[in-house]
Amino acid sequence: MSMRLSNLIAVALLGAFAACRGGISDQPPVHLVLDMDFQPKLKAQSESHFEGWSDHRGMRVPPMDANGRTAVVARGAMPRPELNNRDASNAFVTSNPVAATAEVLARGRKLFDINCAVCHGYTGQGGNDPQKGHGLVGRRWPVAIPNFHFVEGADNRVASLAEGEYFEVITNGKGTMPAYGARIAVEDRWAVVHYIRALQNLSK
Ligand code: HEC
């Protein structure tokens, strides 16, 4: 009995060694754990046979906005000059070129809550103290998240920025803050600026 068992082990070992003999095989390897090795995707410059795309281009042109430009606005690109955040003398504008209607404010609030509140907090009070910081991400951020509100006796530089400067920060980011120019449309950025001012008015 024990003789047979050792034979069996020997055969099994032989099989295992034979499997590692280092030979080249034209068979595909056995893929037990797939990870993400097989993904339905189009590689750069490749052809597509997706039904809706009659030109068969795998690399698609971004969708156009109402002005006939690509909807994703590149860093600093300004499709409508009247919405520029700098005046003729290249100074930051101090008044918002978009009118503050109830809809614009609501839009600004929505986009602020989606894009900014994680760091600056829903109230715009910022702070990077794990106990007292107002944004879930902001309270763990290595750099202090500035407060948008005026505080008696504090350095109120950020609270005192011109409208055009807020627009600039949203567009291009600042320091470790990411840029939102490619994510938030030009008019919506001005809506967010209105919302920052509205938040500030709450604490005045
Ligand atoms: C990932 C975290 C994060 C997000 C999200 C974020 N910010 Fe910031 N923000 C920062 C940090 C950090 C600073 C301080 C940057 C510095 O001075 O280095 C900052 C600074 C600012 C300032 C002050 C700039 C100055 O001149 O000092 C403004 C204004 C501002 N953010 C607005 C916004 C708005 C509006 C949004 C949403 C569109 C936003 N931030 C989203 C992290 C963030």
Coordinates of C-alpha atoms and ligand atoms in Angstrom, one line a residue:
M1 CA 0.0 0.0 0.0
S2 CA 2.7 2.5 1.1
M3 CA 4.7 1.4 -2.0
R4 CA 1.8 2.4 -4.3
L5 CA 1.4 5.8 -2.5
S6 CA 5.1 6.7 -3.0
N7 CA 4.8 5.7 -6.7
L8 CA 1.9 8.0 -7.0
I9 CA 3.8 10.9 -5.4
A10 CA 6.7 10.2 -7.7
V11 CA 4.5 10.3 -10.8
A12 CA 2.9 13.5 -9.6
L13 CA 6.3 15.1 -9.0
L14 CA 7.5 14.0 -12.4
G15 CA 4.5 15.6 -13.9
A16 CA 5.1 18.8 -12.1
F17 CA 8.7 19.0 -13.2
A18 CA 7.8 18.2 -16.7
A19 CA 5.4 21.1 -16.7
C20 CA 8.3 23.4 -15.8
R21 CA 10.7 22.2 -18.5
G22 CA 10.9 25.7 -20.0
G23 CA 9.7 24.6 -23.5
I24 CA 8.0 27.0 -25.8
S25 CA 4.4 26.5 -26.5
D26 CA 2.1 28.0 -29.1
Q27 CA -0.9 27.3 -26.9
P28 CA -2.3 30.3 -24.9
P29 CA -1.5 30.1 -21.2
V30 CA -4.2 28.9 -18.9
H31 CA -5.7 32.1 -17.4
L32 CA -7.2 31.2 -14.0
V33 CA -7.2 34.7 -12.6
L34 CA -8.3 37.1 -15.4
D35 CA -7.5 40.4 -13.5
M36 CA -8.1 43.0 -16.2
D37 CA -6.1 41.3 -19.0
F38 CA -9.0 41.2 -21.4
Q39 CA -10.8 44.5 -21.8
P40 CA -13.2 45.5 -24.6
K41 CA -11.5 48.8 -25.6
L42 CA -10.2 50.7 -28.6
K43 CA -6.5 51.5 -28.6
A44 CA -5.1 54.7 -29.9
Q45 CA -5.2 54.9 -33.8
S46 CA -7.2 51.6 -34.0
E47 CA -10.2 50.9 -36.2
S48 CA -13.7 50.6 -34.7
H49 CA -16.6 48.6 -36.0
F50 CA -19.0 50.1 -33.6
E51 CA -22.3 50.5 -35.5
G52 CA -22.9 54.2 -34.8
W53 CA -19.5 55.3 -36.1
S54 CA -19.6 55.1 -39.8
D55 CA -16.1 56.6 -40.2
H56 CA -14.7 53.6 -38.2
R57 CA -12.4 55.9 -36.3
G58 CA -11.5 54.6 -32.9
M59 CA -10.3 58.0 -31.7
R60 CA -13.4 60.2 -31.4
V61 CA -13.6 64.0 -31.7
P62 CA -15.0 65.5 -28.5
P63 CA -18.7 66.6 -28.7
M64 CA -19.3 70.3 -29.7
D65 CA -21.0 72.8 -27.5
A66 CA -23.5 75.5 -28.7
N67 CA -20.7 77.7 -30.0
G68 CA -19.3 74.9 -32.2
R69 CA -16.3 74.4 -30.1
T70 CA -15.4 71.2 -28.3
A71 CA -17.3 71.1 -25.0
V72 CA -14.2 70.4 -23.0
V73 CA -12.5 73.8 -22.6
A74 CA -8.8 73.6 -22.4
R75 CA -6.8 75.4 -19.7
G76 CA -7.4 79.1 -20.1
A77 CA -9.1 78.8 -23.5
M78 CA -12.0 81.3 -23.7
P79 CA -14.6 80.6 -26.3
R80 CA -16.6 83.8 -25.5
P81 CA -14.4 87.0 -25.0
E82 CA -17.2 88.7 -23.0
L83 CA -16.8 86.0 -20.4
N84 CA -13.1 86.6 -20.0
N85 CA -11.9 87.1 -16.5
R86 CA -9.4 89.9 -17.5
D87 CA -10.2 93.3 -18.8
A88 CA -8.6 95.2 -21.7
S89 CA -5.6 96.1 -19.5
N90 CA -5.2 92.4 -18.5
A91 CA -6.3 93.1 -14.9
F92 CA -8.7 90.7 -13.2
V93 CA -12.3 91.8 -13.5
T94 CA -14.0 92.7 -10.3
S95 CA -17.5 92.2 -11.5
N96 CA -19.1 88.9 -12.7
P97 CA -20.1 89.1 -16.4
V98 CA -22.9 86.6 -15.8
A99 CA -26.0 87.9 -14.1
A100 CA -26.8 86.5 -10.7
T101 CA -30.3 85.0 -11.3
A102 CA -31.8 82.4 -9.0
E103 CA -31.1 79.8 -11.6
V104 CA -27.4 80.8 -11.9
L105 CA -27.0 80.7 -8.1
A106 CA -28.6 77.3 -7.9
R107 CA -26.3 76.1 -10.7
G108 CA -23.3 77.6 -8.9
R109 CA -24.4 75.9 -5.7
K110 CA -24.8 72.5 -7.4
L111 CA -21.4 72.7 -9.0
F112 CA -19.7 74.0 -5.9
D113 CA -21.2 71.1 -3.9
I114 CA -20.1 68.6 -6.5
N115 CA -16.6 69.9 -7.3
C116 CA -15.4 72.1 -4.4
A117 CA -17.1 71.0 -1.2
V118 CA -14.9 67.8 -0.8
C119 CA -12.0 70.1 0.1
H120 CA -13.5 73.5 0.9
G121 CA -16.5 72.2 2.8
Y122 CA -20.2 72.9 1.9
T123 CA -19.9 76.2 3.8
G124 CA -16.6 77.2 2.2
Q125 CA -14.9 77.4 5.6
G126 CA -12.0 75.1 4.6
G127 CA -9.6 74.1 7.3
N128 CA -7.3 71.1 7.3
D129 CA -7.7 69.9 10.9
P130 CA -8.9 66.2 10.9
Q131 CA -11.3 67.2 13.8
K132 CA -12.6 70.5 12.5
G133 CA -11.9 70.6 8.8
H134 CA -15.0 71.1 6.7
G135 CA -14.3 69.0 3.6
L136 CA -13.9 65.3 3.9
V137 CA -10.8 65.4 1.6
G138 CA -9.7 68.8 2.7
R139 CA -9.3 67.8 6.3
R140 CA -6.7 65.3 5.3
W141 CA -5.0 67.5 2.6
P142 CA -1.3 68.3 3.3
V143 CA -1.9 72.0 2.6
A144 CA -4.3 74.1 4.6
I145 CA -7.6 74.7 2.7
P146 CA -8.3 78.4 2.8
N147 CA -11.5 79.9 4.3
F148 CA -13.6 81.9 1.9
H149 CA -15.2 83.9 4.7
F150 CA -14.0 87.1 6.3
V151 CA -12.7 86.5 9.8
E152 CA -12.1 89.4 12.1
G153 CA -8.3 90.0 12.5
A154 CA -7.4 87.1 10.2
D155 CA -5.5 87.3 6.9
N156 CA -8.5 87.7 4.6
R157 CA -6.6 87.6 1.3
V158 CA -8.6 84.7 -0.2
A159 CA -11.9 86.2 1.0
S160 CA -11.0 89.5 -0.6
L161 CA -10.0 88.2 -4.1
A162 CA -11.7 89.8 -7.1
E163 CA -14.3 87.8 -9.0
G164 CA -11.9 87.3 -11.9
E165 CA -9.3 85.9 -9.5
Y166 CA -11.7 83.2 -8.2
F167 CA -12.5 82.4 -11.9
E168 CA -8.8 82.1 -12.5
V169 CA -8.2 79.7 -9.6
I170 CA -11.2 77.5 -10.7
T171 CA -9.8 77.5 -14.3
N172 CA -6.2 76.7 -13.7
G173 CA -6.0 75.5 -10.1
K174 CA -3.5 76.8 -7.6
G175 CA -0.6 75.1 -5.7
T176 CA -1.9 71.6 -4.9
M177 CA -5.5 72.5 -5.9
P178 CA -6.4 70.8 -9.2
A179 CA -7.6 72.8 -12.2
Y180 CA -11.3 72.7 -13.1
G181 CA -11.1 74.5 -16.5
A182 CA -11.6 71.3 -18.4
R183 CA -14.4 70.1 -16.1
I184 CA -16.6 73.1 -15.5
A185 CA -17.9 75.2 -18.5
V186 CA -17.0 78.9 -18.6
E187 CA -20.4 80.2 -17.6
D188 CA -20.7 77.6 -14.9
R189 CA -17.4 78.8 -13.4
W190 CA -18.9 82.3 -13.1
A191 CA -21.9 80.7 -11.5
V192 CA -19.6 79.1 -8.9
V193 CA -18.0 82.5 -8.3
H194 CA -21.5 84.0 -7.6
Y195 CA -22.1 81.1 -5.2
I196 CA -18.8 81.8 -3.3
R197 CA -19.9 85.5 -2.9
A198 CA -23.3 84.3 -1.7
L199 CA -21.7 82.0 0.9
Q200 CA -19.5 85.0 2.0
N201 CA -22.6 87.2 2.4
L202 CA -24.0 84.7 4.9
S203 CA -21.1 85.4 7.4
K204 CA -20.9 89.2 6.9
Ligands
HEC1 C1 -8.7 68.5 -3.9 C2 -9.0 69.6 -3.0 C3 -9.6 70.9 -3.6 C4 -10.7 71.0 -4.4 C5 -11.6 69.9 -4.9 C6 -10.9 72.4 -4.6 N1 -9.9 73.1 -4.0 FE1 -9.7 75.1 -4.0 N2 -8.0 75.0 -2.9 C7 -7.4 73.8 -2.5 C8 -6.2 74.0 -1.8 C9 -5.2 73.0 -1.2 C10 -6.0 75.4 -1.9 C11 -4.8 76.2 -1.4 C12 -3.8 76.3 -2.5 C13 -2.5 76.9 -2.2 O1 -2.5 78.1 -1.8 O2 -1.5 76.2 -2.5 C14 -7.1 76.0 -2.6 C15 -7.3 77.3 -2.8 C16 -8.5 77.9 -3.4 C17 -8.7 79.3 -3.5 C18 -7.8 80.4 -3.0 C19 -6.7 80.7 -4.1 C20 -5.7 81.7 -3.6 O3 -5.5 82.7 -4.3 O4 -5.0 81.5 -2.6 C21 -9.9 79.4 -4.1 C22 -10.6 80.7 -4.4 C23 -10.4 78.1 -4.3 N3 -9.5 77.1 -3.9 C24 -11.6 77.8 -4.9 C25 -12.1 76.5 -5.2 C26 -13.3 76.2 -6.0 C27 -14.3 77.2 -6.5 C28 -13.3 74.9 -6.2 C29 -14.3 74.1 -6.9 C30 -14.5 74.4 -8.3 C31 -12.1 74.3 -5.5 N4 -11.4 75.3 -5.0 C32 -11.9 72.9 -5.4 C33 -8.0 72.5 -2.6 C34 -9.1 72.2 -3.4

